[in-house]
JSON list of C-alpha atoms in Angstrom, two decimals:
[
{"chain": "A", "resi": 1, "resn": "MET", "atom": "CA", "xyz": [-25.72, 3.88, -18.74]},
{"chain": "A", "resi": 2, "resn": "ASP", "atom": "CA", "xyz": [-25.41, 6.10, -15.68]},
{"chain": "A", "resi": 3, "resn": "GLY", "atom": "CA", "xyz": [-22.80, 8.77, -14.95]},
{"chain": "A", "resi": 4, "resn": "PRO", "atom": "CA", "xyz": [-20.62, 10.74, -17.31]},
{"chain": "A", "resi": 5, "resn": "VAL", "atom": "CA", "xyz": [-19.46, 7.76, -19.35]},
{"chain": "A", "resi": 6, "resn": "SER", "atom": "CA", "xyz": [-20.57, 7.22, -22.90]},
{"chain": "A", "resi": 7, "resn": "THR", "atom": "CA", "xyz": [-19.35, 4.54, -25.29]},
{"chain": "A", "resi": 8, "resn": "THR", "atom": "CA", "xyz": [-19.59, 3.80, -28.98]},
{"chain": "A", "resi": 9, "resn": "ASP", "atom": "CA", "xyz": [-21.57, 0.68, -29.97]},
{"chain": "A", "resi": 10, "resn": "ASP", "atom": "CA", "xyz": [-20.18, 0.27, -33.49]},
{"chain": "A", "resi": 11, "resn": "LYS", "atom": "CA", "xyz": [-16.90, -1.30, -32.36]},
{"chain": "A", "resi": 12, "resn": "PRO", "atom": "CA", "xyz": [-16.35, -5.07, -32.44]},
{"chain": "A", "resi": 13, "resn": "SER", "atom": "CA", "xyz": [-16.20, -7.05, -29.22]},
{"chain": "A", "resi": 14, "resn": "GLY", "atom": "CA", "xyz": [-12.85, -6.86, -27.46]},
{"chain": "A", "resi": 15, "resn": "THR", "atom": "CA", "xyz": [-11.96, -3.43, -28.81]},
{"chain": "A", "resi": 16, "resn": "PRO", "atom": "CA", "xyz": [-11.07, -0.92, -26.07]},
{"chain": "A", "resi": 17, "resn": "GLN", "atom": "CA", "xyz": [-13.88, 1.58, -25.66]},
{"chain": "A", "resi": 18, "resn": "LYS", "atom": "CA", "xyz": [-13.37, 5.33, -25.55]},
{"chain": "A", "resi": 19, "resn": "PHE", "atom": "CA", "xyz": [-14.84, 7.09, -22.52]},
{"chain": "A", "resi": 20, "resn": "SER", "atom": "CA", "xyz": [-15.95, 10.68, -22.90]},
{"chain": "A", "resi": 21, "resn": "ASP", "atom": "CA", "xyz": [-17.68, 13.30, -20.80]},
{"chain": "A", "resi": 22, "resn": "ASP", "atom": "CA", "xyz": [-21.32, 14.02, -21.44]},
{"chain": "A", "resi": 23, "resn": "GLY", "atom": "CA", "xyz": [-21.09, 17.50, -19.88]},
{"chain": "A", "resi": 24, "resn": "THR", "atom": "CA", "xyz": [-22.60, 16.63, -16.50]},
{"chain": "A", "resi": 25, "resn": "TYR", "atom": "CA", "xyz": [-19.30, 16.45, -14.62]},
{"chain": "A", "resi": 26, "resn": "THR", "atom": "CA", "xyz": [-17.14, 18.48, -16.97]},
{"chain": "A", "resi": 27, "resn": "PHE", "atom": "CA", "xyz": [-14.88, 19.98, -14.30]},
{"chain": "A", "resi": 28, "resn": "PHE", "atom": "CA", "xyz": [-14.07, 16.61, -12.77]},
{"chain": "A", "resi": 29, "resn": "TRP", "atom": "CA", "xyz": [-13.34, 14.95, -16.10]},
{"chain": "A", "resi": 30, "resn": "ARG", "atom": "CA", "xyz": [-10.85, 17.50, -17.43]},
{"chain": "A", "resi": 31, "resn": "ALA", "atom": "CA", "xyz": [-7.10, 17.05, -17.03]},
{"chain": "A", "resi": 32, "resn": "HIS", "atom": "CA", "xyz": [-6.46, 20.59, -15.66]},
{"chain": "A", "resi": 33, "resn": "THR", "atom": "CA", "xyz": [-2.89, 20.43, -16.97]},
{"chain": "A", "resi": 34, "resn": "MET", "atom": "CA", "xyz": [-2.38, 24.18, -17.13]},
{"chain": "A", "resi": 35, "resn": "THR", "atom": "CA", "xyz": [-3.89, 24.71, -13.68]},
{"chain": "A", "resi": 36, "resn": "ALA", "atom": "CA", "xyz": [-1.54, 22.14, -12.17]},
{"chain": "A", "resi": 37, "resn": "LEU", "atom": "CA", "xyz": [1.45, 23.65, -14.03]},
{"chain": "A", "resi": 38, "resn": "ILE", "atom": "CA", "xyz": [0.66, 27.18, -12.80]},
{"chain": "A", "resi": 39, "resn": "LEU", "atom": "CA", "xyz": [0.22, 26.02, -9.19]},
{"chain": "A", "resi": 40, "resn": "ILE", "atom": "CA", "xyz": [3.50, 24.05, -9.27]},
{"chain": "A", "resi": 41, "resn": "CYS", "atom": "CA", "xyz": [5.37, 27.02, -10.75]},
{"chain": "A", "resi": 42, "resn": "CYS", "atom": "CA", "xyz": [3.91, 29.37, -8.14]},
{"chain": "A", "resi": 43, "resn": "VAL", "atom": "CA", "xyz": [4.91, 27.11, -5.25]},
{"chain": "A", "resi": 44, "resn": "LEU", "atom": "CA", "xyz": [8.42, 26.52, -6.62]},
{"chain": "A", "resi": 45, "resn": "GLY", "atom": "CA", "xyz": [8.81, 30.23, -7.36]},
{"chain": "A", "resi": 46, "resn": "TYR", "atom": "CA", "xyz": [7.82, 31.11, -3.80]},
{"chain": "A", "resi": 47, "resn": "VAL", "atom": "CA", "xyz": [10.33, 28.63, -2.38]},
{"chain": "A", "resi": 48, "resn": "SER", "atom": "CA", "xyz": [13.08, 29.83, -4.74]},
{"chain": "A", "resi": 49, "resn": "PHE", "atom": "CA", "xyz": [12.72, 33.62, -4.51]},
{"chain": "A", "resi": 50, "resn": "ILE", "atom": "CA", "xyz": [10.67, 34.58, -1.46]},
{"chain": "A", "resi": 51, "resn": "GLU", "atom": "CA", "xyz": [11.03, 32.01, 1.32]},
{"chain": "A", "resi": 52, "resn": "ASP", "atom": "CA", "xyz": [14.09, 32.16, 3.54]},
{"chain": "A", "resi": 53, "resn": "VAL", "atom": "CA", "xyz": [16.32, 29.11, 3.13]},
{"chain": "A", "resi": 54, "resn": "PRO", "atom": "CA", "xyz": [16.31, 27.01, 6.34]},
{"chain": "A", "resi": 55, "resn": "GLN", "atom": "CA", "xyz": [19.77, 26.11, 7.62]},
{"chain": "A", "resi": 56, "resn": "ASP", "atom": "CA", "xyz": [18.73, 22.69, 8.94]},
{"chain": "A", "resi": 57, "resn": "SER", "atom": "CA", "xyz": [20.04, 20.17, 6.37]},
{"chain": "A", "resi": 58, "resn": "SER", "atom": "CA", "xyz": [17.88, 17.33, 7.71]},
{"chain": "A", "resi": 59, "resn": "TYR", "atom": "CA", "xyz": [14.77, 19.49, 7.40]},
{"chain": "A", "resi": 60, "resn": "ASN", "atom": "CA", "xyz": [15.78, 20.49, 3.87]},
{"chain": "A", "resi": 61, "resn": "HIS", "atom": "CA", "xyz": [16.27, 16.86, 2.86]},
{"chain": "A", "resi": 62, "resn": "GLN", "atom": "CA", "xyz": [12.85, 15.99, 4.23]},
{"chain": "A", "resi": 63, "resn": "ARG", "atom": "CA", "xyz": [11.12, 18.86, 2.45]},
{"chain": "A", "resi": 64, "resn": "GLY", "atom": "CA", "xyz": [12.95, 18.10, -0.80]},
{"chain": "A", "resi": 65, "resn": "VAL", "atom": "CA", "xyz": [11.87, 14.46, -0.81]},
{"chain": "A", "resi": 66, "resn": "ILE", "atom": "CA", "xyz": [8.27, 15.37, 0.01]},
{"chain": "A", "resi": 67, "resn": "ALA", "atom": "CA", "xyz": [8.24, 17.99, -2.76]},
{"chain": "A", "resi": 68, "resn": "VAL", "atom": "CA", "xyz": [9.55, 15.50, -5.32]},
{"chain": "A", "resi": 69, "resn": "VAL", "atom": "CA", "xyz": [6.92, 12.96, -4.29]},
{"chain": "A", "resi": 70, "resn": "ILE", "atom": "CA", "xyz": [4.06, 15.47, -4.47]},
{"chain": "A", "resi": 71, "resn": "ILE", "atom": "CA", "xyz": [5.08, 16.82, -7.89]},
{"chain": "A", "resi": 72, "resn": "PHE", "atom": "CA", "xyz": [5.50, 13.28, -9.24]},
{"chain": "A", "resi": 73, "resn": "LEU", "atom": "CA", "xyz": [2.02, 12.38, -7.98]},
{"chain": "A", "resi": 74, "resn": "VAL", "atom": "CA", "xyz": [0.45, 15.49, -9.48]},
{"chain": "A", "resi": 75, "resn": "ILE", "atom": "CA", "xyz": [2.08, 14.89, -12.88]},
{"chain": "A", "resi": 76, "resn": "GLY", "atom": "CA", "xyz": [1.27, 11.19, -12.69]},
{"chain": "A", "resi": 77, "resn": "ILE", "atom": "CA", "xyz": [-2.44, 11.55, -11.98]},
{"chain": "A", "resi": 78, "resn": "ILE", "atom": "CA", "xyz": [-2.70, 13.87, -14.98]},
{"chain": "A", "resi": 79, "resn": "HIS", "atom": "CA", "xyz": [-0.64, 11.99, -17.56]},
{"chain": "A", "resi": 80, "resn": "MET", "atom": "CA", "xyz": [-0.65, 8.32, -16.48]},
{"chain": "A", "resi": 81, "resn": "PRO", "atom": "CA", "xyz": [-2.83, 6.09, -18.68]},
{"chain": "A", "resi": 82, "resn": "ASP", "atom": "CA", "xyz": [-6.17, 4.93, -17.34]},
{"chain": "A", "resi": 83, "resn": "GLY", "atom": "CA", "xyz": [-6.43, 1.41, -16.04]},
{"chain": "A", "resi": 84, "resn": "PRO", "atom": "CA", "xyz": [-9.38, -1.01, -16.10]},
{"chain": "A", "resi": 85, "resn": "PHE", "atom": "CA", "xyz": [-11.13, 0.74, -13.17]},
{"chain": "A", "resi": 86, "resn": "ILE", "atom": "CA", "xyz": [-13.19, 3.91, -13.73]},
{"chain": "A", "resi": 87, "resn": "ARG", "atom": "CA", "xyz": [-15.17, 4.13, -10.48]},
{"chain": "A", "resi": 88, "resn": "PRO", "atom": "CA", "xyz": [-15.30, 6.32, -8.50]},
{"chain": "A", "resi": 89, "resn": "HIS", "atom": "CA", "xyz": [-12.93, 8.18, -10.84]},
{"chain": "A", "resi": 90, "resn": "PRO", "atom": "CA", "xyz": [-9.91, 7.14, -12.97]},
{"chain": "A", "resi": 91, "resn": "VAL", "atom": "CA", "xyz": [-7.75, 9.74, -11.22]},
{"chain": "A", "resi": 92, "resn": "LEU", "atom": "CA", "xyz": [-7.94, 7.68, -8.01]},
{"chain": "A", "resi": 93, "resn": "TRP", "atom": "CA", "xyz": [-6.46, 4.64, -9.73]},
{"chain": "A", "resi": 94, "resn": "ARG", "atom": "CA", "xyz": [-3.80, 6.75, -11.43]},
{"chain": "A", "resi": 95, "resn": "LEU", "atom": "CA", "xyz": [-2.84, 7.98, -7.96]},
{"chain": "A", "resi": 96, "resn": "VAL", "atom": "CA", "xyz": [-2.65, 4.38, -6.72]},
{"chain": "A", "resi": 97, "resn": "LEU", "atom": "CA", "xyz": [-0.41, 3.50, -9.68]},
{"chain": "A", "resi": 98, "resn": "CYS", "atom": "CA", "xyz": [1.91, 6.45, -8.97]},
{"chain": "A", "resi": 99, "resn": "ILE", "atom": "CA", "xyz": [2.17, 5.56, -5.29]},
{"chain": "A", "resi": 100, "resn": "SER", "atom": "CA", "xyz": [2.99, 1.97, -6.26]},
{"chain": "A", "resi": 101, "resn": "ILE", "atom": "CA", "xyz": [5.75, 3.17, -8.60]},
{"chain": "A", "resi": 102, "resn": "LEU", "atom": "CA", "xyz": [7.24, 5.35, -5.85]},
{"chain": "A", "resi": 103, "resn": "TYR", "atom": "CA", "xyz": [7.08, 2.45, -3.41]},
{"chain": "A", "resi": 104, "resn": "VAL", "atom": "CA", "xyz": [8.90, 0.11, -5.81]},
{"chain": "A", "resi": 105, "resn": "LEU", "atom": "CA", "xyz": [11.56, 2.75, -6.54]},
{"chain": "A", "resi": 106, "resn": "MET", "atom": "CA", "xyz": [12.10, 3.26, -2.81]},
{"chain": "A", "resi": 107, "resn": "LEU", "atom": "CA", "xyz": [12.51, -0.49, -2.28]},
{"chain": "A", "resi": 108, "resn": "ILE", "atom": "CA", "xyz": [15.03, -0.68, -5.14]},
{"chain": "A", "resi": 109, "resn": "TYR", "atom": "CA", "xyz": [17.03, 2.18, -3.62]},
{"chain": "A", "resi": 110, "resn": "ILE", "atom": "CA", "xyz": [16.97, 0.61, -0.15]},
{"chain": "A", "resi": 111, "resn": "LEU", "atom": "CA", "xyz": [18.15, -2.69, -1.67]},
{"chain": "A", "resi": 112, "resn": "PHE", "atom": "CA", "xyz": [21.55, -1.09, -2.37]},
{"chain": "A", "resi": 113, "resn": "GLN", "atom": "CA", "xyz": [21.91, 0.32, 1.16]},
{"chain": "A", "resi": 114, "resn": "THR", "atom": "CA", "xyz": [23.06, -1.19, 4.41]},
{"chain": "A", "resi": 115, "resn": "ALA", "atom": "CA", "xyz": [20.57, -1.68, 7.23]},
{"chain": "A", "resi": 116, "resn": "ASP", "atom": "CA", "xyz": [21.94, 1.34, 9.12]},
{"chain": "A", "resi": 117, "resn": "SER", "atom": "CA", "xyz": [21.84, 3.55, 6.02]},
{"chain": "A", "resi": 118, "resn": "ALA", "atom": "CA", "xyz": [18.24, 2.51, 5.32]},
{"chain": "A", "resi": 119, "resn": "ARG", "atom": "CA", "xyz": [17.23, 3.32, 8.89]},
{"chain": "A", "resi": 120, "resn": "GLN", "atom": "CA", "xyz": [18.86, 6.74, 8.66]},
{"chain": "A", "resi": 121, "resn": "LEU", "atom": "CA", "xyz": [16.98, 7.36, 5.41]},
{"chain": "A", "resi": 122, "resn": "LEU", "atom": "CA", "xyz": [13.66, 6.52, 7.06]},
{"chain": "A", "resi": 123, "resn": "SER", "atom": "CA", "xyz": [14.54, 8.74, 10.02]},
{"chain": "A", "resi": 124, "resn": "LEU", "atom": "CA", "xyz": [14.16, 11.74, 7.71]},
{"chain": "A", "resi": 125, "resn": "PHE", "atom": "CA", "xyz": [10.41, 11.16, 7.89]},
{"chain": "A", "resi": 126, "resn": "ASP", "atom": "CA", "xyz": [10.17, 10.08, 11.52]},
{"chain": "A", "resi": 127, "resn": "PRO", "atom": "CA", "xyz": [13.09, 10.19, 14.01]},
{"chain": "A", "resi": 128, "resn": "ALA", "atom": "CA", "xyz": [11.65, 7.15, 15.79]},
{"chain": "A", "resi": 129, "resn": "LEU", "atom": "CA", "xyz": [12.42, 5.03, 12.69]},
{"chain": "A", "resi": 130, "resn": "GLY", "atom": "CA", "xyz": [16.19, 5.54, 12.98]},
{"chain": "A", "resi": 131, "resn": "VAL", "atom": "CA", "xyz": [16.72, 2.75, 15.51]},
{"chain": "A", "resi": 132, "resn": "PRO", "atom": "CA", "xyz": [16.24, -1.02, 15.14]},
{"chain": "A", "resi": 133, "resn": "ILE", "atom": "CA", "xyz": [13.07, -2.40, 16.67]},
{"chain": "A", "resi": 134, "resn": "PRO", "atom": "CA", "xyz": [13.04, -5.56, 18.78]},
{"chain": "A", "resi": 135, "resn": "GLU", "atom": "CA", "xyz": [12.15, -8.69, 16.85]},
{"chain": "A", "resi": 136, "resn": "GLU", "atom": "CA", "xyz": [9.27, -10.77, 18.14]},
{"chain": "A", "resi": 137, "resn": "SER", "atom": "CA", "xyz": [8.80, -14.44, 17.36]},
{"chain": "A", "resi": 138, "resn": "TYR", "atom": "CA", "xyz": [5.27, -15.86, 17.20]},
{"chain": "A", "resi": 139, "resn": "ALA", "atom": "CA", "xyz": [6.44, -19.49, 17.20]},
{"chain": "A", "resi": 140, "resn": "GLU", "atom": "CA", "xyz": [8.06, -19.82, 20.62]},
{"chain": "A", "resi": 141, "resn": "ASP", "atom": "CA", "xyz": [5.17, -21.75, 22.21]},
{"chain": "A", "resi": 142, "resn": "CYS", "atom": "CA", "xyz": [2.55, -23.21, 19.88]},
{"chain": "A", "resi": 143, "resn": "THR", "atom": "CA", "xyz": [0.47, -24.99, 22.51]},
{"chain": "A", "resi": 144, "resn": "ILE", "atom": "CA", "xyz": [-3.18, -24.15, 21.90]},
{"chain": "A", "resi": 145, "resn": "TYR", "atom": "CA", "xyz": [-4.72, -25.28, 25.19]},
{"chain": "A", "resi": 146, "resn": "THR", "atom": "CA", "xyz": [-2.82, -24.34, 28.37]},
{"chain": "A", "resi": 147, "resn": "PRO", "atom": "CA", "xyz": [-5.07, -25.06, 31.37]},
{"chain": "A", "resi": 148, "resn": "ASN", "atom": "CA", "xyz": [-2.28, -24.35, 33.88]},
{"chain": "A", "resi": 149, "resn": "ASN", "atom": "CA", "xyz": [-1.50, -20.90, 32.54]},
{"chain": "A", "resi": 150, "resn": "PRO", "atom": "CA", "xyz": [-2.61, -18.23, 35.06]},
{"chain": "A", "resi": 151, "resn": "ASN", "atom": "CA", "xyz": [-3.44, -15.83, 32.22]},
{"chain": "A", "resi": 152, "resn": "GLY", "atom": "CA", "xyz": [-5.99, -18.16, 30.65]},
{"chain": "A", "resi": 153, "resn": "SER", "atom": "CA", "xyz": [-6.36, -21.54, 29.02]},
{"chain": "A", "resi": 154, "resn": "PHE", "atom": "CA", "xyz": [-5.93, -20.06, 25.52]},
{"chain": "A", "resi": 155, "resn": "HIS", "atom": "CA", "xyz": [-3.38, -17.41, 26.41]},
{"chain": "A", "resi": 156, "resn": "ASN", "atom": "CA", "xyz": [-0.96, -18.51, 23.65]},
{"chain": "A", "resi": 157, "resn": "VAL", "atom": "CA", "xyz": [-3.66, -17.95, 21.06]},
{"chain": "A", "resi": 158, "resn": "GLU", "atom": "CA", "xyz": [-4.80, -14.62, 22.51]},
{"chain": "A", "resi": 159, "resn": "ILE", "atom": "CA", "xyz": [-1.34, -13.01, 22.58]},
{"chain": "A", "resi": 160, "resn": "LYS", "atom": "CA", "xyz": [-0.85, -13.85, 18.90]},
{"chain": "A", "resi": 161, "resn": "LEU", "atom": "CA", "xyz": [-4.07, -12.13, 17.85]},
{"chain": "A", "resi": 162, "resn": "ASP", "atom": "CA", "xyz": [-2.53, -8.67, 17.53]},
{"chain": "A", "resi": 163, "resn": "VAL", "atom": "CA", "xyz": [-2.85, -5.83, 15.04]},
{"chain": "A", "resi": 164, "resn": "PHE", "atom": "CA", "xyz": [-1.25, -7.90, 12.27]},
{"chain": "A", "resi": 165, "resn": "VAL", "atom": "CA", "xyz": [-4.28, -10.21, 12.25]},
{"chain": "A", "resi": 166, "resn": "LEU", "atom": "CA", "xyz": [-6.48, -7.18, 11.56]},
{"chain": "A", "resi": 167, "resn": "CYS", "atom": "CA", "xyz": [-4.07, -6.09, 8.81]},
{"chain": "A", "resi": 168, "resn": "HIS", "atom": "CA", "xyz": [-4.28, -9.55, 7.23]},
{"chain": "A", "resi": 169, "resn": "ALA", "atom": "CA", "xyz": [-8.08, -9.44, 7.38]},
{"chain": "A", "resi": 170, "resn": "PHE", "atom": "CA", "xyz": [-8.21, -5.95, 5.87]},
{"chain": "A", "resi": 171, "resn": "GLY", "atom": "CA", "xyz": [-5.79, -6.97, 3.13]},
{"chain": "A", "resi": 172, "resn": "TRP", "atom": "CA", "xyz": [-7.90, -10.00, 2.33]},
{"chain": "A", "resi": 173, "resn": "TRP", "atom": "CA", "xyz": [-11.04, -7.86, 2.17]},
{"chain": "A", "resi": 174, "resn": "ALA", "atom": "CA", "xyz": [-9.38, -5.26, -0.07]},
{"chain": "A", "resi": 175, "resn": "LYS", "atom": "CA", "xyz": [-8.00, -7.92, -2.43]},
{"chain": "A", "resi": 176, "resn": "ALA", "atom": "CA", "xyz": [-11.40, -9.61, -2.57]},
{"chain": "A", "resi": 177, "resn": "ILE", "atom": "CA", "xyz": [-13.09, -6.34, -3.52]},
{"chain": "A", "resi": 178, "resn": "ILE", "atom": "CA", "xyz": [-10.52, -5.65, -6.26]},
{"chain": "A", "resi": 179, "resn": "LEU", "atom": "CA", "xyz": [-9.87, -9.12, -7.73]},
{"chain": "A", "resi": 180, "resn": "ARG", "atom": "CA", "xyz": [-13.30, -10.80, -7.25]},
{"chain": "A", "resi": 181, "resn": "ASP", "atom": "CA", "xyz": [-11.78, -14.24, -7.87]},
{"chain": "A", "resi": 182, "resn": "VAL", "atom": "CA", "xyz": [-11.63, -16.79, -5.06]},
{"chain": "A", "resi": 183, "resn": "TRP", "atom": "CA", "xyz": [-9.03, -18.97, -6.81]},
{"chain": "A", "resi": 184, "resn": "LEU", "atom": "CA", "xyz": [-6.67, -16.08, -7.46]},
{"chain": "A", "resi": 185, "resn": "LEU", "atom": "CA", "xyz": [-7.07, -14.94, -3.85]},
{"chain": "A", "resi": 186, "resn": "SER", "atom": "CA", "xyz": [-6.26, -18.45, -2.66]},
{"chain": "A", "resi": 187, "resn": "VAL", "atom": "CA", "xyz": [-3.11, -18.61, -4.78]},
{"chain": "A", "resi": 188, "resn": "ILE", "atom": "CA", "xyz": [-1.93, -15.22, -3.49]},
{"chain": "A", "resi": 189, "resn": "SER", "atom": "CA", "xyz": [-2.55, -16.27, 0.12]},
{"chain": "A", "resi": 190, "resn": "VAL", "atom": "CA", "xyz": [-0.68, -19.56, -0.25]},
{"chain": "A", "resi": 191, "resn": "LEU", "atom": "CA", "xyz": [2.25, -17.79, -1.91]},
{"chain": "A", "resi": 192, "resn": "PHE", "atom": "CA", "xyz": [2.28, -15.23, 0.91]},
{"chain": "A", "resi": 193, "resn": "GLU", "atom": "CA", "xyz": [2.49, -18.01, 3.51]},
{"chain": "A", "resi": 194, "resn": "LEU", "atom": "CA", "xyz": [5.33, -19.65, 1.55]},
{"chain": "A", "resi": 195, "resn": "MET", "atom": "CA", "xyz": [7.12, -16.29, 1.52]},
{"chain": "A", "resi": 196, "resn": "GLU", "atom": "CA", "xyz": [6.78, -16.08, 5.30]},
{"chain": "A", "resi": 197, "resn": "TYR", "atom": "CA", "xyz": [8.25, -19.58, 5.64]},
{"chain": "A", "resi": 198, "resn": "THR", "atom": "CA", "xyz": [11.14, -18.57, 3.40]},
{"chain": "A", "resi": 199, "resn": "LEU", "atom": "CA", "xyz": [11.94, -15.37, 5.30]},
{"chain": "A", "resi": 200, "resn": "GLU", "atom": "CA", "xyz": [11.72, -16.81, 8.81]},
{"chain": "A", "resi": 201, "resn": "LEU", "atom": "CA", "xyz": [15.52, -17.01, 9.05]},
{"chain": "A", "resi": 202, "resn": "GLN", "atom": "CA", "xyz": [15.95, -13.34, 8.11]},
{"chain": "A", "resi": 203, "resn": "LEU", "atom": "CA", "xyz": [12.96, -11.97, 10.03]},
{"chain": "A", "resi": 204, "resn": "PRO", "atom": "CA", "xyz": [12.10, -13.82, 13.25]},
{"chain": "A", "resi": 205, "resn": "ASN", "atom": "CA", "xyz": [8.66, -12.19, 13.47]},
{"chain": "A", "resi": 206, "resn": "PHE", "atom": "CA", "xyz": [7.68, -14.11, 10.30]},
{"chain": "A", "resi": 207, "resn": "ALA", "atom": "CA", "xyz": [7.92, -17.35, 12.30]},
{"chain": "A", "resi": 208, "resn": "GLU", "atom": "CA", "xyz": [4.41, -18.48, 13.20]},
{"chain": "A", "resi": 209, "resn": "CYS", "atom": "CA", "xyz": [2.76, -21.51, 14.70]},
{"chain": "A", "resi": 210, "resn": "TRP", "atom": "CA", "xyz": [1.34, -24.11, 12.34]},
{"chain": "A", "resi": 211, "resn": "TRP", "atom": "CA", "xyz": [-2.20, -23.29, 13.36]},
{"chain": "A", "resi": 212, "resn": "ASP", "atom": "CA", "xyz": [-1.53, -19.60, 12.73]},
{"chain": "A", "resi": 213, "resn": "HIS", "atom": "CA", "xyz": [-0.40, -20.33, 9.18]},
{"chain": "A", "resi": 214, "resn": "VAL", "atom": "CA", "xyz": [-3.22, -22.72, 8.36]},
{"chain": "A", "resi": 215, "resn": "SER", "atom": "CA", "xyz": [-6.28, -22.03, 10.47]},
{"chain": "A", "resi": 216, "resn": "LEU", "atom": "CA", "xyz": [-6.36, -18.22, 10.35]},
{"chain": "A", "resi": 217, "resn": "LEU", "atom": "CA", "xyz": [-5.69, -18.27, 6.62]},
{"chain": "A", "resi": 218, "resn": "TYR", "atom": "CA", "xyz": [-8.71, -20.44, 5.85]},
{"chain": "A", "resi": 219, "resn": "ILE", "atom": "CA", "xyz": [-10.91, -18.78, 8.49]},
{"chain": "A", "resi": 220, "resn": "MET", "atom": "CA", "xyz": [-10.38, -15.41, 6.78]},
{"chain": "A", "resi": 221, "resn": "HIS", "atom": "CA", "xyz": [-10.82, -17.14, 3.42]},
{"chain": "A", "resi": 222, "resn": "ALA", "atom": "CA", "xyz": [-14.20, -18.54, 4.44]},
{"chain": "A", "resi": 223, "resn": "ILE", "atom": "CA", "xyz": [-15.45, -15.33, 6.10]},
{"chain": "A", "resi": 224, "resn": "LEU", "atom": "CA", "xyz": [-14.37, -12.85, 3.43]}
]
């Protein structure tokens, strides 16, 4: 077995195996709990006793939220339990888990806010997020072949191939690398399309042409 992982062979099948360091990558396989604690205390001590307090309340809110997120991530990657993935390092997947927890908590908090309050909350991170964005519908004209269109015979198809198509393709690729199960990927994709159908009334940009829902889904399925 390569790398710093060693297992015990005397355990019955199905028993979780214990992973230990063989000494090759000792620094990278230690928790460094005290090091993280000392660094956090030094940073918080500097902010509390040395740094001048800014008088901008919006800036203070932004820094406070970022500090809470960073400290939660640092504590999480040290103390969260390991998942099923160990490559390239379990700390990466602990970080992913912590980010997922923060994302879910943020969604739960936003659920209890109005749309304007949620936008103002997001404006703490980027002032451009404090205003509503124009909604765009992708289902206004679903004609595939338009020979009389001056912009091209397949202009309706071309204008719908925007950055979200690349995001869908990247998401499919990432899920395929992680799950490695074509049937599970198919179920997730079908459920995602059903979710888009369900939310079309709330979010007009979820409205898509029939060929966008069906053809692109199975084209990405076949390619990836």
